[in-house]
XYZ file of C-alpha atoms in Angstrom:
721
model
C -35.780 12.187 -16.041
C -37.494 8.833 -15.521
C -35.610 6.609 -13.102
C -35.239 2.935 -14.098
C -37.388 0.298 -12.448
C -35.737 -1.848 -9.815
C -35.387 -5.286 -11.389
C -33.326 -8.345 -10.398
C -30.951 -7.548 -13.262
C -30.485 -3.973 -12.012
C -29.865 -5.228 -8.473
C -27.258 -7.691 -9.787
C -25.625 -4.952 -11.875
C -25.087 -3.049 -8.627
C -23.125 -5.959 -7.171
C -25.870 -6.896 -4.708
C -26.902 -10.504 -4.184
C -30.660 -11.354 -3.976
C -30.413 -12.011 -0.227
C -28.676 -8.644 0.249
C -31.473 -6.911 -1.639
C -34.013 -8.731 0.556
C -32.184 -7.312 3.571
C -32.509 -3.793 2.125
C -36.271 -4.310 1.742
C -36.417 -5.470 5.345
C -34.481 -2.419 6.604
C -36.483 0.277 4.803
C -39.827 -1.548 4.514
C -40.332 -0.635 0.843
C -38.710 -0.776 -2.562
C -35.681 1.563 -2.740
C -35.469 4.420 -5.198
C -32.803 4.158 -7.903
C -30.599 6.567 -5.941
C -31.119 4.562 -2.740
C -30.171 1.357 -4.559
C -26.959 3.071 -5.682
C -26.245 4.255 -2.132
C -26.698 0.749 -0.686
C -24.550 -0.676 -3.480
C -21.793 1.819 -2.648
C -21.912 1.272 1.106
C -22.269 -2.505 0.967
C -19.719 -3.401 -1.686
C -16.534 -5.200 -0.681
C -14.324 -2.147 -1.270
C -16.203 0.014 1.259
C -17.718 -2.444 3.749
C -14.954 -5.087 4.103
C -17.797 -7.573 4.442
C -15.619 -10.633 3.724
C -12.592 -9.522 5.731
C -13.876 -7.697 8.856
C -13.989 -10.856 10.952
C -10.295 -11.501 10.355
C -9.087 -7.897 10.382
C -10.322 -7.621 13.970
C -7.727 -10.209 15.004
C -4.764 -8.016 14.005
C -2.760 -6.228 16.744
C -3.462 -2.509 16.288
C -2.431 -0.864 19.550
C 0.733 0.114 21.377
C 2.126 3.037 23.358
C 3.273 4.627 20.095
C -0.184 4.436 18.445
C -2.303 7.593 18.577
C -4.929 6.381 16.102
C -5.293 2.884 14.674
C -7.536 1.519 11.887
C -10.920 3.125 11.253
C -9.882 6.640 10.265
C -8.512 7.888 6.957
C -4.964 6.955 8.028
C -3.068 5.652 11.059
C -1.292 8.045 13.446
C 1.884 7.180 15.366
C 3.749 9.265 17.958
C 7.363 10.112 17.025
C 8.121 12.280 20.062
C 8.557 16.025 20.551
C 4.831 16.568 20.059
C 4.978 15.202 16.491
C 3.193 12.336 14.771
C 3.610 10.453 11.504
C 0.357 9.760 9.648
C 0.376 7.002 7.025
C -1.607 4.481 5.017
C -1.412 2.201 1.985
C -4.289 1.638 -0.419
C -4.935 -0.173 -3.685
C -6.038 1.140 -7.067
C -5.767 -2.172 -8.883
C -8.855 -2.468 -11.061
C -8.832 1.172 -12.243
C -5.135 0.890 -13.171
C -5.736 -2.199 -15.309
C -8.592 -0.506 -17.163
C -6.939 2.932 -17.568
C -3.280 2.681 -16.433
C -2.319 6.364 -16.310
C -5.408 7.756 -14.590
C -5.899 4.655 -12.445
C -2.409 4.948 -10.986
C -2.481 8.756 -10.799
C -5.746 8.871 -8.871
C -4.470 6.095 -6.594
C -1.652 8.450 -5.605
C -4.082 11.359 -5.248
C -6.440 9.365 -3.046
C -3.767 8.197 -0.636
C -2.354 11.733 -0.325
C -5.841 13.007 0.583
C -6.147 10.292 3.231
C -3.059 11.771 4.880
C -3.711 15.497 4.657
C -7.365 15.147 5.640
C -5.955 14.131 9.049
C -4.123 17.450 9.253
C -0.726 16.102 8.141
C 1.517 17.528 5.416
C 2.679 14.626 3.186
C 6.453 14.037 3.283
C 6.867 10.692 1.502
C 5.219 8.290 -0.915
C 5.889 4.725 -2.005
C 4.287 2.367 -4.500
C 4.197 -1.421 -4.808
C 3.471 -2.561 -8.354
C 2.747 -6.078 -9.665
C 2.499 -6.768 -13.404
C 2.106 -9.798 -15.658
C 4.915 -11.406 -17.583
C 6.800 -8.963 -19.867
C 5.855 -10.961 -22.980
C 2.126 -10.548 -22.317
C 0.591 -8.143 -24.878
C -0.810 -5.786 -22.231
C 2.152 -5.646 -19.823
C 4.184 -3.032 -21.686
C 1.221 -0.636 -21.867
C 0.486 -1.174 -18.169
C 4.080 -0.623 -17.039
C 4.462 2.591 -19.055
C 1.013 3.905 -18.112
C 1.166 3.098 -14.400
C 4.718 4.416 -13.888
C 3.853 7.592 -15.798
C 0.656 7.999 -13.760
C 2.399 7.552 -10.407
C 5.138 9.994 -11.425
C 2.828 12.450 -13.165
C 0.626 12.919 -10.104
C 3.258 12.662 -7.357
C 5.780 14.883 -9.147
C 3.252 17.634 -9.826
C 1.876 17.474 -6.286
C 5.404 17.699 -4.914
C 6.005 14.768 -2.569
C 9.176 12.636 -2.743
C 9.031 8.948 -3.601
C 10.940 7.147 -0.836
C 10.784 3.612 -2.204
C 8.620 0.723 -3.293
C 8.780 -2.486 -5.286
C 8.025 -3.839 -8.760
C 7.402 -7.493 -9.609
C 6.365 -9.535 -12.638
C 4.525 -12.857 -12.731
C 2.073 -14.500 -15.151
C -0.502 -14.544 -12.319
C -0.914 -10.750 -12.778
C -1.456 -10.931 -16.560
C -5.144 -10.138 -16.239
C -5.076 -8.017 -13.087
C -2.155 -5.749 -12.198
C -1.722 -4.409 -8.661
C -1.064 -0.755 -7.878
C -0.631 -0.188 -4.135
C 0.041 3.431 -3.132
C 1.497 4.563 0.191
C 1.764 8.051 1.669
C 3.049 9.430 4.967
C 2.795 12.897 6.453
C 3.760 14.877 9.539
C 1.389 16.536 11.971
C 1.377 17.950 15.465
C 0.266 15.110 17.729
C -2.354 17.335 19.397
C -3.748 18.662 16.110
C -5.012 15.517 14.382
C -8.322 15.920 12.535
C -10.915 13.155 12.594
C -14.024 12.365 10.570
C -16.734 12.083 13.252
C -19.330 14.843 12.897
C -20.571 16.561 16.055
C -23.293 19.073 16.830
C -26.817 19.291 15.393
C -27.549 21.849 12.681
C -23.901 22.230 11.724
C -23.227 23.065 8.078
C -21.933 20.250 5.874
C -19.518 21.839 3.420
C -18.298 20.562 0.058
C -14.720 21.597 -0.751
C -12.407 21.345 -3.743
C -13.072 20.454 -7.364
C -16.423 20.179 -9.113
C -18.359 16.919 -9.423
C -18.484 15.177 -12.782
C -19.587 11.795 -14.063
C -16.150 10.171 -13.859
C -15.838 7.280 -11.451
C -19.588 6.649 -11.047
C -19.763 3.093 -9.716
C -16.007 2.875 -9.208
C -16.170 1.207 -5.799
C -18.620 -1.400 -7.086
C -16.363 -2.069 -10.092
C -13.431 -2.587 -7.700
C -15.447 -5.231 -5.837
C -15.947 -7.647 -8.715
C -13.902 -9.937 -10.912
C -12.964 -8.939 -14.444
C -14.363 -10.660 -17.531
C -14.649 -9.822 -21.235
C -16.812 -6.755 -20.426
C -13.777 -4.924 -19.054
C -13.774 -2.149 -21.696
C -17.315 -1.161 -20.659
C -15.932 -0.248 -17.211
C -13.683 2.551 -18.508
C -16.047 5.382 -17.366
C -15.807 4.102 -13.787
C -12.145 5.215 -13.635
C -11.586 8.635 -12.068
C -9.637 11.483 -13.686
C -7.076 13.302 -11.557
C -5.636 16.829 -11.428
C -2.570 17.030 -9.143
C -2.386 20.826 -9.272
C -5.942 21.097 -7.931
C -5.034 18.581 -5.208
C -1.999 20.650 -4.220
C -4.225 23.704 -3.814
C -6.783 21.614 -1.936
C -4.118 20.464 0.528
C -2.837 23.986 1.157
C -6.392 25.287 1.602
C -7.332 22.449 3.989
C -4.219 22.873 6.141
C -4.758 26.648 6.244
C -8.422 26.159 7.140
C -7.571 23.664 9.887
C -5.332 26.262 11.501
C -8.309 28.649 11.869
C -10.217 26.309 14.228
C -13.207 26.237 11.856
C -13.113 22.487 11.174
C -15.240 20.177 13.356
C -14.646 17.092 11.215
C -13.345 16.356 7.738
C -13.421 13.388 5.370
C -12.001 13.026 1.880
C -14.330 11.943 -0.912
C -12.698 8.731 -2.082
C -14.476 5.478 -2.892
C -18.212 6.064 -3.352
C -17.641 9.822 -3.169
C -20.274 11.963 -1.507
C -22.209 8.919 -0.269
C -19.451 7.252 1.723
C -17.969 10.474 3.118
C -21.314 11.799 4.365
C -22.435 8.484 5.854
C -19.101 7.882 7.612
C -19.085 11.366 9.154
C -22.647 11.051 10.365
C -22.325 7.504 11.635
C -19.123 8.135 13.623
C -20.755 11.143 15.245
C -24.092 9.450 15.928
C -25.909 12.002 13.751
C -28.037 12.159 10.649
C -27.151 14.111 7.503
C -29.373 16.084 5.158
C -27.979 17.009 1.721
C -29.377 19.394 -0.908
C -27.798 18.330 -4.192
C -28.686 21.531 -6.037
C -25.867 23.135 -4.062
C -23.221 20.601 -5.173
C -20.728 22.258 -7.574
C -21.107 20.407 -10.893
C -18.910 20.446 -13.969
C -21.421 18.648 -16.204
C -24.991 19.571 -17.097
C -28.110 17.735 -15.971
C -26.431 15.465 -13.462
C -28.843 13.181 -11.627
C -28.945 12.573 -7.888
C -27.656 9.049 -8.539
C -24.646 10.369 -10.455
C -23.814 13.039 -7.885
C -24.037 10.631 -4.963
C -21.855 7.957 -6.637
C -19.391 10.087 -8.587
C -15.766 9.547 -7.616
C -14.496 12.785 -9.118
C -11.180 13.569 -7.511
C -9.779 16.371 -5.327
C -12.915 16.758 -3.173
C -13.493 16.940 0.592
C -16.520 17.004 2.855
C -16.377 18.908 6.104
C -18.528 19.838 9.083
C -17.857 23.469 9.895
C -18.298 25.805 12.854
C -21.020 28.109 11.487
C -19.607 31.260 13.118
C -16.408 30.827 11.079
C -18.105 30.255 7.722
C -16.987 33.559 6.191
C -13.372 32.973 7.223
C -13.450 29.446 5.839
C -15.014 30.527 2.554
C -12.343 33.195 2.116
C -9.585 30.581 2.415
C -11.057 28.462 -0.347
C -11.814 31.397 -2.598
C -8.179 32.488 -2.200
C -7.069 29.056 -3.466
C -9.640 29.219 -6.304
C -11.542 26.169 -5.081
C -15.238 25.485 -4.666
C -16.718 26.037 -1.218
C -20.406 25.149 -0.963
C -22.724 24.439 1.957
C -24.544 21.345 0.695
C -26.363 20.250 3.827
C -26.474 20.040 7.593
C -26.198 17.578 10.447
C -29.530 16.538 11.951
C -30.518 14.836 15.201
C -32.596 12.110 13.538
C -30.987 8.923 12.283
C -31.613 9.810 8.638
C -29.672 10.145 5.430
C -31.934 12.544 3.565
C -31.072 13.484 -0.032
C -32.985 16.263 -1.787
C -32.674 17.254 -5.442
C -34.824 20.266 -6.116
C -38.038 19.591 -4.226
C -37.782 15.828 -4.697
C -36.656 13.440 -1.993
C -34.250 11.114 -3.808
C -33.225 9.106 -0.746
C -34.446 8.827 2.823
C -32.603 6.083 4.676
C -31.691 5.227 8.283
C -28.071 6.420 8.342
C -26.691 4.288 11.180
C -28.248 1.153 9.708
C -26.916 2.011 6.257
C -23.429 2.153 7.687
C -23.549 -0.427 10.439
C -25.731 -3.131 8.941
C -23.651 -3.926 5.893
C -23.516 -7.686 5.476
C -20.650 -9.339 7.298
C -19.677 -12.761 6.048
C -17.852 -15.577 7.761
C -16.773 -17.051 4.443
C -15.979 -20.770 4.301
C -12.249 -21.343 4.012
C -9.895 -24.231 3.635
C -6.375 -24.153 4.948
C -3.749 -24.191 2.225
C -2.341 -27.704 1.956
C 1.216 -28.015 3.293
C 3.752 -27.630 0.515
C 5.943 -30.599 -0.346
C 9.449 -29.713 0.846
C 11.986 -29.302 -1.922
C 14.423 -32.187 -2.265
C 17.823 -30.445 -2.594
C 19.068 -33.399 -4.658
C 16.649 -32.379 -7.438
C 18.295 -28.969 -7.867
C 20.959 -29.291 -10.580
C 24.399 -27.854 -10.014
C 24.922 -24.314 -11.306
C 28.004 -22.158 -11.700
C 27.415 -19.469 -9.044
C 28.282 -16.562 -11.346
C 25.929 -17.962 -13.994
C 23.270 -18.161 -11.289
C 23.900 -14.536 -10.351
C 23.716 -13.457 -14.002
C 20.361 -15.222 -14.343
C 19.014 -13.231 -11.385
C 20.371 -9.772 -12.202
C 19.493 -10.234 -15.868
C 15.886 -11.136 -15.009
C 13.135 -8.541 -14.950
C 12.383 -9.404 -11.301
C 15.865 -8.831 -9.866
C 17.507 -6.280 -12.130
C 17.934 -2.649 -11.074
C 14.779 -0.522 -10.975
C 16.202 2.899 -11.827
C 14.123 2.999 -15.054
C 11.099 3.204 -12.743
C 12.193 5.377 -9.836
C 14.105 7.880 -11.952
C 10.709 8.885 -13.361
C 9.648 9.882 -9.839
C 10.800 13.000 -8.010
C 12.743 11.619 -5.056
C 14.333 14.869 -3.833
C 11.507 17.433 -3.746
C 11.204 19.138 -0.320
C 15.001 18.607 0.105
C 14.672 16.242 3.092
C 15.464 12.963 1.334
C 18.421 11.302 3.057
C 18.357 8.074 1.033
C 16.839 7.623 -2.416
C 15.117 4.462 -3.772
C 17.164 1.503 -4.935
C 19.101 0.799 -1.725
C 16.614 -0.868 0.628
C 14.461 1.304 2.884
C 14.100 4.991 2.051
C 14.990 7.705 4.534
C 13.393 11.142 4.993
C 14.531 13.802 7.476
C 11.912 15.209 9.820
C 12.365 18.840 8.843
C 13.840 21.069 11.521
C 14.781 18.157 13.806
C 17.521 15.515 14.078
C 15.022 12.684 13.495
C 14.787 10.570 10.363
C 11.889 8.379 9.246
C 12.549 5.159 7.330
C 10.025 3.657 4.899
C 9.782 0.247 3.244
C 7.253 -1.909 1.392
C 7.596 -5.707 1.279
C 5.977 -9.026 0.399
C 7.070 -12.205 -1.419
C 3.869 -13.511 -3.059
C 5.275 -16.927 -4.025
C 5.994 -17.568 -0.314
C 2.412 -16.600 0.574
C 0.946 -18.915 -2.050
C 3.066 -21.854 -0.884
C 2.493 -21.169 2.811
C 0.168 -18.261 3.670
C 1.058 -18.289 7.381
C 4.842 -18.242 6.936
C 4.510 -15.933 3.912
C 2.477 -13.447 5.960
C 5.072 -13.590 8.737
C 7.888 -13.151 6.211
C 6.383 -10.002 4.677
C 6.418 -8.323 8.101
C 9.833 -9.761 8.993
C 11.406 -8.466 5.789
C 9.969 -4.997 6.433
C 11.391 -5.192 9.972
C 14.817 -6.137 8.589
C 14.819 -3.400 5.964
C 14.220 -0.805 8.682
C 16.663 -2.423 11.121
C 19.418 -2.558 8.481
C 19.376 1.259 8.525
C 19.538 1.380 12.310
C 15.879 2.417 12.519
C 13.498 1.326 15.269
C 10.355 -0.063 13.570
C 7.262 1.858 14.691
C 4.194 0.457 12.965
C 2.802 -0.985 9.749
C 0.032 -0.529 7.222
C -1.180 -3.424 5.092
C -2.589 -3.728 1.585
C -4.145 -7.182 1.364
C -4.520 -8.150 -2.319
C -6.258 -11.483 -2.985
C -8.590 -13.194 -5.441
C -12.255 -14.079 -5.014
C -13.071 -14.621 -1.300
C -16.124 -16.702 -2.240
C -13.698 -19.488 -3.189
C -12.724 -21.351 0.019
C -9.127 -21.874 -1.127
C -8.678 -18.110 -1.740
C -10.297 -17.280 1.592
C -7.912 -19.819 3.143
C -4.955 -17.906 1.711
C -6.353 -14.698 3.211
C -6.947 -16.234 6.655
C -3.510 -17.866 6.746
C -1.758 -14.652 5.741
C -3.689 -12.616 8.337
C -2.669 -15.087 11.056
C 0.971 -14.841 9.978
C 0.910 -11.052 9.786
C -0.756 -10.841 13.185
C 1.840 -13.103 14.814
C 4.707 -11.122 13.281
C 3.517 -7.594 14.077
C 2.890 -8.686 17.682
C 6.319 -10.281 18.081
C 8.165 -7.407 16.392
C 6.139 -4.575 18.019
C 4.930 -3.184 14.682
C 1.136 -2.842 15.104
C -1.084 -2.428 12.060
C -2.474 1.126 12.235
C -4.179 1.421 8.840
C -4.663 -0.501 5.645
C -6.815 -1.687 2.799
C -8.258 -4.962 1.539
C -8.507 -5.567 -2.214
C -10.393 -8.730 -3.135
C -11.773 -10.146 -6.373
C -8.434 -9.648 -8.136
C -9.293 -12.237 -10.759
C -9.910 -12.309 -14.483
C -11.961 -15.097 -16.051
C -11.581 -17.070 -12.832
C -7.762 -16.863 -12.676
C -6.565 -15.266 -9.421
C -3.455 -13.215 -8.752
C -0.796 -14.533 -6.400
C -1.845 -13.693 -2.829
C -0.068 -10.388 -2.251
C -0.425 -8.946 1.276
C 1.861 -5.929 0.921
C 3.309 -4.577 4.170
C 4.253 -0.896 4.358
C 6.350 -0.108 7.428
C 7.700 3.023 9.099
C 10.685 3.245 11.444
C 12.463 6.065 13.252
C 16.081 7.084 13.808
C 16.097 9.614 16.628
C 19.817 10.416 16.409
C 21.408 10.604 12.927
C 24.669 9.355 14.439
C 23.006 5.947 14.872
C 21.961 5.646 11.200
C 23.693 2.928 9.148
C 23.874 4.559 5.738
C 27.457 3.977 4.626
C 28.714 1.887 1.711
C 31.090 -1.041 1.460
C 34.691 -0.079 0.709
C 37.761 -1.866 -0.597
C 39.141 -3.965 2.247
C 35.887 -4.314 4.180
C 35.074 -7.708 5.677
C 31.754 -9.328 4.676
C 29.852 -10.841 7.625
C 26.523 -12.665 7.762
C 24.395 -12.299 10.895
C 22.023 -15.239 11.263
C 21.999 -18.933 10.459
C 22.389 -20.217 6.888
C 20.793 -23.585 6.141
C 20.523 -23.165 2.363
C 16.704 -23.035 2.003
C 15.995 -23.158 -1.768
C 12.244 -23.874 -1.672
C 10.313 -21.080 -3.487
C 13.659 -19.331 -4.067
C 14.563 -16.810 -6.739
C 17.300 -19.161 -7.953
C 14.791 -21.958 -8.482
C 12.357 -19.628 -10.297
C 14.758 -17.675 -12.505
C 17.398 -20.309 -13.322
C 15.317 -23.493 -13.461
C 11.815 -22.043 -14.062
C 10.534 -24.015 -11.078
C 8.220 -22.762 -8.331
C 8.397 -25.580 -5.812
C 8.859 -26.363 -2.159
C 7.826 -24.617 1.012
C 8.386 -20.999 1.996
C 11.336 -20.489 4.357
C 10.332 -20.704 8.040
C 10.411 -17.425 9.972
C 11.745 -17.472 13.536
C 10.281 -14.266 14.954
C 12.342 -14.410 18.161
C 15.514 -14.616 16.047
C 14.289 -11.731 13.869
C 13.858 -9.587 16.985
C 17.241 -10.570 18.465
C 19.100 -9.918 15.243
C 17.413 -6.570 14.598
C 18.212 -5.458 18.134
C 21.843 -6.584 17.658
C 22.190 -4.459 14.505
C 20.828 -1.372 16.287
C 22.931 -1.961 19.423
C 26.135 -2.266 17.384
C 25.519 0.398 14.754
C 28.838 2.096 15.513
C 30.756 -0.988 14.327
C 28.794 -1.397 11.068
C 29.685 0.566 7.926
C 27.023 -0.889 5.601
C 24.190 -3.346 6.134
C 21.440 -4.988 4.117
C 18.986 -7.766 4.831
C 19.148 -11.107 3.004
C 15.932 -12.016 1.211
C 15.265 -12.909 -2.450
C 18.418 -14.252 -4.067
C 20.095 -14.831 -0.701
C 23.696 -13.917 0.033
C 24.769 -13.878 -3.615
C 22.314 -11.182 -4.704
C 22.729 -9.118 -1.518
C 26.542 -9.155 -1.783
C 26.432 -8.207 -5.463
C 23.974 -5.345 -4.849
C 26.043 -3.989 -1.947
C 29.233 -4.191 -4.032
C 27.631 -2.712 -7.161
C 26.171 0.257 -5.243
C 29.637 1.011 -3.863
C 31.540 0.355 -7.094
C 33.826 -2.202 -5.463
C 34.287 -5.927 -6.119
C 33.355 -8.707 -3.698
C 34.840 -12.132 -2.995
C 32.753 -14.751 -1.192
C 34.469 -17.859 0.113
C 31.733 -20.339 -0.846
C 30.694 -21.581 -4.281
C 27.860 -23.732 -2.925
C 24.546 -22.778 -4.533
C 22.452 -23.411 -1.426
C 24.802 -21.349 0.733
C 24.910 -18.506 -1.793
C 21.296 -18.453 -3.009
C 19.388 -19.963 -0.074
C 16.697 -17.669 1.335
C 16.898 -18.429 5.050
C 15.327 -15.637 7.082
C 16.517 -13.425 9.985
C 19.817 -12.710 8.189
C 21.804 -9.561 7.401
C 24.958 -8.890 5.369
C 27.345 -6.499 7.129
C 30.412 -4.677 5.744
C 32.996 -3.221 8.121
C 36.716 -2.863 8.782
C 38.711 -5.842 10.113
C 39.029 -4.486 13.645
C 35.307 -3.684 13.725
C 34.587 -7.223 12.507
C 36.561 -8.597 15.457
C 34.618 -6.397 17.882
C 31.331 -7.510 16.298
C 32.313 -11.172 16.651
C 32.921 -10.641 20.374
C 29.616 -8.772 20.765
C 27.782 -11.521 18.844
C 29.273 -14.160 21.143
C 28.098 -12.228 24.182
C 24.619 -11.702 22.698
C 24.313 -15.328 21.613
C 23.686 -14.509 17.942
C 25.397 -16.292 15.021
C 27.850 -14.099 13.058
C 30.073 -15.544 10.323
C 32.792 -14.104 8.088
C 31.895 -14.978 4.469
C 34.408 -12.981 2.406
C 35.498 -9.448 1.691
C 34.896 -6.454 -0.540
C 37.870 -5.771 -2.794
C 39.062 -5.302 -6.373
C 36.880 -4.941 -9.453
C 35.464 -8.443 -9.882
C 32.730 -10.521 -8.295
C 34.064 -13.909 -7.240
C 32.152 -16.765 -5.622
C 34.626 -19.509 -4.749
C 36.695 -19.880 -7.936
C 34.033 -18.527 -10.309
C 34.283 -14.817 -11.173
C 33.254 -12.061 -13.576
C 34.134 -8.353 -13.926
C 31.959 -6.107 -11.771
C 31.532 -3.713 -14.718
C 30.097 -6.486 -16.920
C 27.653 -7.575 -14.224
C 26.708 -3.981 -13.424
C 25.892 -3.330 -17.079
C 23.582 -6.362 -17.140
C 21.979 -5.377 -13.810
C 21.344 -1.761 -14.796
C 20.441 -2.354 -18.430
C 17.833 -5.112 -18.259
C 14.737 -3.111 -17.252
C 15.296 -0.407 -19.868
C 16.078 -3.009 -22.539
C 12.787 -4.728 -21.755
C 10.506 -1.695 -21.462
C 12.509 1.362 -22.570
């Protein structure tokens, strides 16, 4: 088959700028082959090389005594004691999910699960953070149904419980939805598997499913804006098979136990290319591949297609040659392909053979390490004009609550999470819909808590405070359960970094995230950057999603109870009535104005520590975030099936979104003890009402709990059911 000539148009179609192509010519001293051009395109695109974000990612705190492995591997690894580790990561599958919602979301779940079990960990939990356009947009309904079905279809078949997540709607996502997938697994702390190859002449082994033409160019597609050619990109979306992935996981974990594995890497973005180059580069070795040996499910595949295919459920491994027969037997038992497709070599070469033809011969270390790295121009986001409280009209507080719980952004999400298996493996201690999720560490007393958080409108108004707030809210969600936050993973979703104002959002958010994870001892151990989330020049809201993991070492310290009739309602933290960028302003008055609420990280730490120190006095606890006290009190009451009476009817007091605050429910005598403890600790604690009866009353305004519950639980299904 005649390979196409390398033309400026072909270079541009591969997402490479003219100066980047000139750099390729300089590195190899000749014109690249078509396959080599594809390899450079795969390794140098934004999705794989982080060329616009590396400079800023390096500023994030990534270490701590609890961190076994930080960013740079397939997933982060954190010590949880007793010789055990939790392995976790969050990653985006945004562009594929917009093009092909079911398969895009499904393969996003499959990819993040592989990131975890390729480290030697058995997955125990998943989460997903989803952002869609406005419900009235013609594509939103299809996206919601397709993405939710894809997440559930893959995760349910694979058999991992969904511990939580979030769903939001905003016109900014009309042309570019976000699908961020999280997975966590358990491993022995001394049996973590890494991707660095070692030893010369070691067999490079292809494992799993066969290679097809699906997903060719997927990583390059994910590194560009959308325009009216979007339908032409459909073949770049991968096709998943969760049952094959389940077998692949069992085979990999069984193989790891034999001692045969030197290094292992999943074939994700850019497939065979990226996995082989990463393994060789981390080990300081070259790699030689013979593509005739690659298991193929389609006829007459070219070297270019095989190297850039993103077919799912595949792994690449460097194997101890003396254990080849044992390793092959494991994979044959699980009815999966096992093929020796190459070897490690001493020279710094990435040598690709197809038949007797050399299709690529590149310096491997340079291919990996010389990807362009840009210090993009950026402009700091202009300070937001503070909201003048006098411009916010008066609102009946129950009408304000109805507007929130009857909106698609703040109604109950059971329509979504009931499509996910939340109980498989029988270790789920708290299902989605109640704040952070909780999973038992099987065979121990420990529990792991999981949450995913960000408020994009805060980040747009004030990237620094919005970045801090995303981390702080994750910290509070874990603390409200009595969990000690361990570490975080980030999924940084932004528009086109070549626009200085977008790059300014990114830089501001990174600075805020960095300050918060340092202050709250939640280092970033893994993550993903997703840029170019734009369609026809219109960017998404900046959405730096924070996935966080916490631990409860003694179940007696967990705060998992519910409010009961007669409980006192207490607020920990100061209430100033901050309505800028609030849910009340957006949902009731259709206004997105003002500054994000300021985040006092020292107060966040003090208040989280106070909750954990006084867990025995607290029956139920939730953090205050979107919708303020009013929404938090309603949700706590509704979950328990008991009414709530709050003393205030002031909108700013009820709906303000001041940070570092928690709502606590407890008995009267416990409330007294908490007040004394708060005085001694120097933290503000205020009685705001009580849980009782069957109505929700704010001041003198009230409505039946049953009526409000029906609105809260019926809105999502009425919109999308």
